[in-house]
Amino acid sequence: FRVPEFNIQKVIARRVAQELEAGSAVNLGFGISANVPRILLEEGLHGAVTWVIEQGAVGGVPLLDFAFGCAANADAFMPSPYQFTYFQGA
């Protein structure tokens, strides 16, 4: 996986990564936030949180750009409406 180049987007993504709590499930959006998983990879913290993408991927490493919505090595795929139940703890 490519590591984001050093720019303002990486600074923002790194700051977001500092706010994440280990063991959390994190809903990931498109744009700058999509780089946060790469920051955790770069820091050796991959697996500290579970990424959930509204297109259905749970876990793994979310892909970027045109492939956003897919994930490499995802743990599961679920329909978008079921994610509300997932985040509510059921």
JSON list of N, CA and C in Angstrom, two decimals, residues 1 10 13 18 25 30 32 48 54 58 60 67 74-75:
[
{"chain": "A", "resi": 1, "resn": "PHE", "atom": "N", "xyz": [0.85, -1.18, 0.00]},
{"chain": "A", "resi": 1, "resn": "PHE", "atom": "CA", "xyz": [0.00, 0.00, 0.00]},
{"chain": "A", "resi": 1, "resn": "PHE", "atom": "C", "xyz": [0.88, 1.23, 0.00]},
{"chain": "A", "resi": 10, "resn": "LYS", "atom": "N", "xyz": [-2.08, 14.85, 4.72]},
{"chain": "A", "resi": 10, "resn": "LYS", "atom": "CA", "xyz": [-1.46, 13.86, 5.59]},
{"chain": "A", "resi": 10, "resn": "LYS", "atom": "C", "xyz": [-1.40, 14.37, 7.02]},
{"chain": "A", "resi": 13, "resn": "ALA", "atom": "N", "xyz": [-4.89, 13.87, 8.38]},
{"chain": "A", "resi": 13, "resn": "ALA", "atom": "CA", "xyz": [-5.15, 12.45, 8.61]},
{"chain": "A", "resi": 13, "resn": "ALA", "atom": "C", "xyz": [-4.39, 11.94, 9.83]},
{"chain": "A", "resi": 18, "resn": "GLN", "atom": "N", "xyz": [-4.61, 10.19, 15.67]},
{"chain": "A", "resi": 18, "resn": "GLN", "atom": "CA", "xyz": [-4.27, 10.33, 17.09]},
{"chain": "A", "resi": 18, "resn": "GLN", "atom": "C", "xyz": [-5.49, 10.30, 17.99]},
{"chain": "A", "resi": 25, "resn": "ALA", "atom": "N", "xyz": [-14.72, 0.62, 16.28]},
{"chain": "A", "resi": 25, "resn": "ALA", "atom": "CA", "xyz": [-15.17, 0.46, 14.90]},
{"chain": "A", "resi": 25, "resn": "ALA", "atom": "C", "xyz": [-15.36, 1.87, 14.37]},
{"chain": "A", "resi": 30, "resn": "PHE", "atom": "N", "xyz": [-15.10, 9.16, 2.35]},
{"chain": "A", "resi": 30, "resn": "PHE", "atom": "CA", "xyz": [-14.25, 9.46, 1.19]},
{"chain": "A", "resi": 30, "resn": "PHE", "atom": "C", "xyz": [-13.51, 10.77, 1.46]},
{"chain": "A", "resi": 32, "resn": "ILE", "atom": "N", "xyz": [-10.12, 13.10, 2.65]},
{"chain": "A", "resi": 32, "resn": "ILE", "atom": "CA", "xyz": [-8.95, 13.09, 3.52]},
{"chain": "A", "resi": 32, "resn": "ILE", "atom": "C", "xyz": [-9.01, 11.94, 4.51]},
{"chain": "A", "resi": 48, "resn": "ALA", "atom": "N", "xyz": [-5.55, -1.79, 14.87]},
{"chain": "A", "resi": 48, "resn": "ALA", "atom": "CA", "xyz": [-5.94, -1.15, 16.13]},
{"chain": "A", "resi": 48, "resn": "ALA", "atom": "C", "xyz": [-7.41, -0.80, 16.14]},
{"chain": "A", "resi": 54, "resn": "GLU", "atom": "N", "xyz": [-19.29, 2.51, 4.16]},
{"chain": "A", "resi": 54, "resn": "GLU", "atom": "CA", "xyz": [-20.73, 2.40, 3.91]},
{"chain": "A", "resi": 54, "resn": "GLU", "atom": "C", "xyz": [-21.09, 1.54, 2.71]},
{"chain": "A", "resi": 58, "resn": "VAL", "atom": "N", "xyz": [-16.06, -4.37, 5.93]},
{"chain": "A", "resi": 58, "resn": "VAL", "atom": "CA", "xyz": [-15.78, -4.27, 7.36]},
{"chain": "A", "resi": 58, "resn": "VAL", "atom": "C", "xyz": [-14.40, -4.86, 7.59]},
{"chain": "A", "resi": 60, "resn": "GLY", "atom": "N", "xyz": [-10.06, -4.97, 7.36]},
{"chain": "A", "resi": 60, "resn": "GLY", "atom": "CA", "xyz": [-9.11, -4.92, 6.26]},
{"chain": "A", "resi": 60, "resn": "GLY", "atom": "C", "xyz": [-8.53, -3.53, 6.08]},
{"chain": "A", "resi": 67, "resn": "ALA", "atom": "N", "xyz": [-11.18, 2.96, -6.40]},
{"chain": "A", "resi": 67, "resn": "ALA", "atom": "CA", "xyz": [-11.51, 1.70, -5.73]},
{"chain": "A", "resi": 67, "resn": "ALA", "atom": "C", "xyz": [-12.08, 1.92, -4.33]},
{"chain": "A", "resi": 74, "resn": "ALA", "atom": "N", "xyz": [-10.66, -7.75, 3.74]},
{"chain": "A", "resi": 74, "resn": "ALA", "atom": "CA", "xyz": [-11.79, -7.39, 4.61]},
{"chain": "A", "resi": 74, "resn": "ALA", "atom": "C", "xyz": [-12.22, -8.60, 5.44]},
{"chain": "A", "resi": 75, "resn": "ASP", "atom": "N", "xyz": [-12.72, -8.32, 6.64]},
{"chain": "A", "resi": 75, "resn": "ASP", "atom": "CA", "xyz": [-13.22, -9.38, 7.51]},
{"chain": "A", "resi": 75, "resn": "ASP", "atom": "C", "xyz": [-14.63, -9.81, 7.11]}
]
